[in-house]
Tab-separated table of C-alpha atoms and ligand atoms in Angstrom:
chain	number	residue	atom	x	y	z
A	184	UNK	CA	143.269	-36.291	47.149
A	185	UNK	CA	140.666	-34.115	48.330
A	186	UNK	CA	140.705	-33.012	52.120
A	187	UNK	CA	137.626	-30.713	53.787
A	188	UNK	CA	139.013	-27.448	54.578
A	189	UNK	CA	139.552	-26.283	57.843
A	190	UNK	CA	137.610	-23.247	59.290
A	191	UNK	CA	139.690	-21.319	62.110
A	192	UNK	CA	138.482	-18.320	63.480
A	193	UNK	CA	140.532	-15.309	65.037
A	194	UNK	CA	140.265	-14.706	67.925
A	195	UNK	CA	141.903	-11.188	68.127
A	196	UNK	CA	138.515	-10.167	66.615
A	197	UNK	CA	136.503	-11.361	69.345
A	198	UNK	CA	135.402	-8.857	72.272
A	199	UNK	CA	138.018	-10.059	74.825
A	200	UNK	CA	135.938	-8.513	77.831
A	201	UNK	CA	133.554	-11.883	76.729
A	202	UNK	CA	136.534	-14.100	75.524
A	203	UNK	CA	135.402	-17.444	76.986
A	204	UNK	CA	131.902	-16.865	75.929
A	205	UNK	CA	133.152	-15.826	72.438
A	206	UNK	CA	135.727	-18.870	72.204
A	207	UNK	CA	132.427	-21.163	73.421
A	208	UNK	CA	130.404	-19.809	70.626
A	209	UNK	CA	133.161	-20.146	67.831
A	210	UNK	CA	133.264	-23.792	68.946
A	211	UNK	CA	129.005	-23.840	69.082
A	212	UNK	CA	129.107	-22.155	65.602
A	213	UNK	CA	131.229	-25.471	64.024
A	214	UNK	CA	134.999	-23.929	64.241
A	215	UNK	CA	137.738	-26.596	63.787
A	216	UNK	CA	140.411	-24.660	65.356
A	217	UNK	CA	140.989	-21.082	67.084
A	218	UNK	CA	143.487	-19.070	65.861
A	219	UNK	CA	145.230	-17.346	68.438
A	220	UNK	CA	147.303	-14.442	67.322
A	221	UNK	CA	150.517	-12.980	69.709
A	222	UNK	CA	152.458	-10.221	68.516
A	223	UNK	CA	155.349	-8.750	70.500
A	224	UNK	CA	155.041	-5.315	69.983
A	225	UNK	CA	158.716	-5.469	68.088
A	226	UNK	CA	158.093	-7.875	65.556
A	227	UNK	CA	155.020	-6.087	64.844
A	228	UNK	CA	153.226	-2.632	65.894
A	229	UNK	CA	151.044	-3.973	68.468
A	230	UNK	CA	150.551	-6.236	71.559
A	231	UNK	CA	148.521	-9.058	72.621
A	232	UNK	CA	147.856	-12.265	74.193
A	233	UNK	CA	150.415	-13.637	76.747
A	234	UNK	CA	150.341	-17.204	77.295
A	235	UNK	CA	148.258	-16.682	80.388
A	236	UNK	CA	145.040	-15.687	78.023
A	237	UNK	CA	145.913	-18.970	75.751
A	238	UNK	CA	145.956	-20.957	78.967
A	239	UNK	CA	142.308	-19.614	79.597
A	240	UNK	CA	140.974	-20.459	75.889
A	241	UNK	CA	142.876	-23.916	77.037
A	242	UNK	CA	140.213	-23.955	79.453
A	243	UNK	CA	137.485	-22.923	77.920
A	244	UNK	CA	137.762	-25.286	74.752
A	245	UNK	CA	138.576	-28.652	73.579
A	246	UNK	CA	139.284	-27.053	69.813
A	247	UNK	CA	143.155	-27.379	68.535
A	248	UNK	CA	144.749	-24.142	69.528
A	249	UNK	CA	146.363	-22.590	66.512
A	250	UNK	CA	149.392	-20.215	67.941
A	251	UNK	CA	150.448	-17.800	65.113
A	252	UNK	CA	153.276	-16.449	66.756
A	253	UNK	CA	154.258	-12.377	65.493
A	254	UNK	CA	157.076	-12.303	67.832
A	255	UNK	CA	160.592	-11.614	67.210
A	256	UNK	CA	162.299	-14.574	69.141
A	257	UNK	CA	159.741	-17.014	68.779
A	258	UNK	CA	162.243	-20.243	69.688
A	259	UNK	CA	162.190	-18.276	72.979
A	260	UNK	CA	159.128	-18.049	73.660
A	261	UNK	CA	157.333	-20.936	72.195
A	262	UNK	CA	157.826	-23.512	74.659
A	263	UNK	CA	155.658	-21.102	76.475
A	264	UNK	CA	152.642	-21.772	74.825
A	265	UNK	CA	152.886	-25.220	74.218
A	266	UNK	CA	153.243	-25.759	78.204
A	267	UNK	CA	149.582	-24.164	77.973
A	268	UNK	CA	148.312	-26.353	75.506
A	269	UNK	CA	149.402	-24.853	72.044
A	270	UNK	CA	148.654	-27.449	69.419
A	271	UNK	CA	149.793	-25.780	66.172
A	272	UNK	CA	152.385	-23.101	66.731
A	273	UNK	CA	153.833	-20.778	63.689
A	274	UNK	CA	156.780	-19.044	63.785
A	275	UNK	CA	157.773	-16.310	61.203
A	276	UNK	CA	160.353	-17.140	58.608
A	277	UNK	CA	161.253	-13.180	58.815
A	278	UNK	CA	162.069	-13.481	62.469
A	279	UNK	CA	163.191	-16.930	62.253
A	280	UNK	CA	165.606	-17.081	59.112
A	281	UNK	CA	166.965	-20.213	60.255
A	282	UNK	CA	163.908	-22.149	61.253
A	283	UNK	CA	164.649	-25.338	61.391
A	284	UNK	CA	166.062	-25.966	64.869
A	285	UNK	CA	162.966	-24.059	66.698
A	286	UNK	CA	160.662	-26.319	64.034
A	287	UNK	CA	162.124	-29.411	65.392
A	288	UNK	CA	162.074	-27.955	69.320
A	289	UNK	CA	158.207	-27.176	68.761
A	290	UNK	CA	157.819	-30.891	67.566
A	291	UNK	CA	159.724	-32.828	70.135
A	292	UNK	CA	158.044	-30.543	72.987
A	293	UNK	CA	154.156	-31.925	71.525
A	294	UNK	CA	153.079	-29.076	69.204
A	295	UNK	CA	152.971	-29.166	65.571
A	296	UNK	CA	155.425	-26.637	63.644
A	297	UNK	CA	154.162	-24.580	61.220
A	298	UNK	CA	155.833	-22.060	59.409
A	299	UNK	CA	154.636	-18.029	57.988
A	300	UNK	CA	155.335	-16.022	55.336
A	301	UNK	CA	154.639	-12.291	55.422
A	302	UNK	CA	153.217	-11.188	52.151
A	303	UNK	CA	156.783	-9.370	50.679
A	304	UNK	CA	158.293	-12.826	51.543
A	305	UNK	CA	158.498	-15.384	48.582
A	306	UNK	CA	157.130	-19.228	49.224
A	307	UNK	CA	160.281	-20.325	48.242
A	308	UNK	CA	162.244	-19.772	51.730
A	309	UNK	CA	160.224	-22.389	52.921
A	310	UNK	CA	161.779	-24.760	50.896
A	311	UNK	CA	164.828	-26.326	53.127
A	312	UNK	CA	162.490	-26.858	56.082
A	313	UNK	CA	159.652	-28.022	54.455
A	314	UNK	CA	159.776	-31.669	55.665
A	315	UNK	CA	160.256	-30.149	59.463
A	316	UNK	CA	156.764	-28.652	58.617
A	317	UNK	CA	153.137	-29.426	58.888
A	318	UNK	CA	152.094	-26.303	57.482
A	319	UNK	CA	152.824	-23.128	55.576
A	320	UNK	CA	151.111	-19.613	56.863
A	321	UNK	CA	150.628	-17.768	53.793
A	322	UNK	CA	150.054	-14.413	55.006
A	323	UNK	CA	147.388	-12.515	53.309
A	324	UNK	CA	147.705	-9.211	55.084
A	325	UNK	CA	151.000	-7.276	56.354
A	326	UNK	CA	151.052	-8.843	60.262
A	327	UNK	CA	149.941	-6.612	62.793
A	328	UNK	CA	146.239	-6.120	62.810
A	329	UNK	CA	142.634	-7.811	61.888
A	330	UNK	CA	140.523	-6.133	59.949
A	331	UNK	CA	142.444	-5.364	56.716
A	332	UNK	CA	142.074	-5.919	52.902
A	333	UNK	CA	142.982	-9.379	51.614
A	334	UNK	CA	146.107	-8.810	49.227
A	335	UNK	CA	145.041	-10.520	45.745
A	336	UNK	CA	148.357	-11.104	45.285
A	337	UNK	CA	148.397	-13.809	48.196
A	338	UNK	CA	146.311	-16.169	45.731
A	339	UNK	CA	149.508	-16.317	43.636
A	340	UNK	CA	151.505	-17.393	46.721
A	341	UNK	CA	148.987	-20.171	47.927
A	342	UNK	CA	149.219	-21.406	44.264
A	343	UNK	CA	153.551	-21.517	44.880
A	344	UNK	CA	153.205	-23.281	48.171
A	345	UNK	CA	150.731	-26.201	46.747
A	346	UNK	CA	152.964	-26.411	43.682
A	347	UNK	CA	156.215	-26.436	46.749
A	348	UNK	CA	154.169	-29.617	48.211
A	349	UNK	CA	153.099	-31.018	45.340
A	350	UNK	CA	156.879	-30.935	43.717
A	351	UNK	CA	158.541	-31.885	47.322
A	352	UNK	CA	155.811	-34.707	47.385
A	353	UNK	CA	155.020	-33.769	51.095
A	354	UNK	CA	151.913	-33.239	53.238
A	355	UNK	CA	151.999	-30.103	54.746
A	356	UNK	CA	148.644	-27.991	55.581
A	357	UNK	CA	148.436	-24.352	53.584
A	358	UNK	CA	146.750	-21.875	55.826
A	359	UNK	CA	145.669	-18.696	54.678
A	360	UNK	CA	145.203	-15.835	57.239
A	361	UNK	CA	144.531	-12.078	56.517
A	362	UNK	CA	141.308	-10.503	55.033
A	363	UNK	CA	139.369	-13.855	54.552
A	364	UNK	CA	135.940	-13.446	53.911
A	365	UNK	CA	132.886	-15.579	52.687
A	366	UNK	CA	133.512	-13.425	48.960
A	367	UNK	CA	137.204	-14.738	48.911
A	368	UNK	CA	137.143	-17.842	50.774
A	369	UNK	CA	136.331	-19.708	47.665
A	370	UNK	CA	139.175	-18.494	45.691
A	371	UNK	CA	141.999	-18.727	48.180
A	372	UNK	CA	140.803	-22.790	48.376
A	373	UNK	CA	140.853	-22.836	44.819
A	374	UNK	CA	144.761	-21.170	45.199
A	375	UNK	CA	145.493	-23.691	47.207
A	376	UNK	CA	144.282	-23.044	51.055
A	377	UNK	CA	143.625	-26.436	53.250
A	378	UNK	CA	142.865	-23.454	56.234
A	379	UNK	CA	140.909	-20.332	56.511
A	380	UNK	CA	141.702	-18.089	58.993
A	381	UNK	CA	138.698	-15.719	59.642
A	382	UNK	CA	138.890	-12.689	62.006
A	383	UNK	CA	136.645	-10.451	61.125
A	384	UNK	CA	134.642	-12.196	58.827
A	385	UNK	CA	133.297	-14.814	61.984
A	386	UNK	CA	133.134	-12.624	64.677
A	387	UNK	CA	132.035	-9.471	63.140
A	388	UNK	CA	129.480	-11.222	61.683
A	389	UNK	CA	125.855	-11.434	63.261
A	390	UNK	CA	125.467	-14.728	63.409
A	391	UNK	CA	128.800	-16.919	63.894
A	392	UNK	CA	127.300	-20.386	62.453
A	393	UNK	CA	126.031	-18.845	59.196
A	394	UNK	CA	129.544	-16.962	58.499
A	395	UNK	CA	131.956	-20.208	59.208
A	396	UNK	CA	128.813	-22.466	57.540
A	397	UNK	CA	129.290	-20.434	54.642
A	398	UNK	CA	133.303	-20.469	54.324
A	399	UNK	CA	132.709	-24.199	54.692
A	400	UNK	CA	130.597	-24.103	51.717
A	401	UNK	CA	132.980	-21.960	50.139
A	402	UNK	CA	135.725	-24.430	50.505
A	403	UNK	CA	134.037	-27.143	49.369
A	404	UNK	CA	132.706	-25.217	46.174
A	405	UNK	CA	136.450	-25.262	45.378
A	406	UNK	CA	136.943	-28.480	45.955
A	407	UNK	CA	134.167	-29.864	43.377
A	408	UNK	CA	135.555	-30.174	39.759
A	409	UNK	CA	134.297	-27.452	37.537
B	550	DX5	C1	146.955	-10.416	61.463
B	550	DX5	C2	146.545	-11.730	62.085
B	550	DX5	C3	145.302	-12.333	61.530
B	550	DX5	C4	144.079	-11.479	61.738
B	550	DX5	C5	142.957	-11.984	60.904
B	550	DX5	O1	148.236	-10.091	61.870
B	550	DX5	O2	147.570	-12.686	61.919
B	550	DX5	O3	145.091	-13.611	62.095
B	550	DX5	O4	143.665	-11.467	63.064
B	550	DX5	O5	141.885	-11.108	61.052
B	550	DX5	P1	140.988	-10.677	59.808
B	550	DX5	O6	140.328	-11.934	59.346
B	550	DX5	O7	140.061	-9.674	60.365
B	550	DX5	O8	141.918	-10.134	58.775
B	551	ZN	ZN1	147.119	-14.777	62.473
């Protein structure tokens, strides 16, 4: 089966002084999702959106919010977001060792449960909550910040997670997020990406149609047999 990949820019690399403009452009540009990053400031070195900012990107789109939560007691705090519309919310396996029970409380409360990896994490952990899953966050960058160097050894790891699907027999989505550009985009579908999140790449770029057009392109370059 062949499915279109998903394009779902950052938002943490958006000027937030402009958000709602920014957030209506991403959508304008062709964006399937927004990818909404909050970090703790304990789980990782840095702070940022509450769910009072997701409640006004709620607002200002109709997009599927995509919650990656960095946070260090995310069965806590995830009911949060998904009262303020939330539609795909990932927790960390590293904050989270025992997932499964949060997984479950993110799907009976409406949201879609996702799980992450952070790149010194092997696929494998997924493994005994992979069917409370509808995705896998590969993580292509140590969590924390946008803006840094996709880790080549993150292609390996989207590879392990389609093989964990393929073996399990499952459906889960394989999201890649961390240093995606329109150079690498092509290669991390190839690994094994369904979706690309893009920080910097989309809204560092110029023009936000011609960056996510081209990751599109990218994807589907992968796609088509060699
Ligand atoms: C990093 C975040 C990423 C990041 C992506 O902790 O999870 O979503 O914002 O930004 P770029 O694409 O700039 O690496
Ligand atoms: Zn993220």
């Amino acid at each position: 089966m062949c499915r279109a990949h998903l394009i779902a820019p950052s938002v943490l690399s958006a000027d937030f002084g402009r958000l709602h403009e920014e957030v209506r452009a991403a959508e304008a540009a062709g964006a399937d999702w927004l990818h909404l990053d909050v970090m703790d400031g304990h789980f990782v070195p840095n702070l940022t959106m509450g769910p009072d900012v997701v409640k006004a990107i709620r607002r200002a789109t109709s997009l599927p919010l995509d919650v990656h939560m960095m946070v260090s007691d995310p069965g806590r705090y995830a009911p949060r977001f998904i009262d303020v519309g939330a539609d795909w919310v990932s927790i960390h396996y590293e904050a989270c060792p025992e997932p499964r029970g949060v997984l479950a409380d993110i799907r009976t409360r409406g949201a879609r449960p996702s799980l992450a990896v952070s790149p010194d994490t092997p696929v494998a952990v997924v493994a005994p909550s992979a069917r409370d899953l509808d995705m896998v966050l590969v993580m292509s960058v140590h969590p924390g910040f946008g803006g840094q160097k996709f880790l080549p050894g993150s292609l390996a790891k989207l590879e392990d997670a389609r093989r964990l699907r393929d073996r399990l027999g499952l459906g889960f989505l394989i999201e890649v997020d961390g240093g995606v550009t329109v150079e690498n985009a092509e290669a991390a579908a190839r690994a094994g990406a369904d979706v690309l999140v893009a920080g910097t790449a989309v809204f560092g770029a110029t023009d936000y149609a011609t960056a996510i057009t081209a990751m599109r392109q990218a994807g589907a370059a992968a796609a088509a047999p060699a």
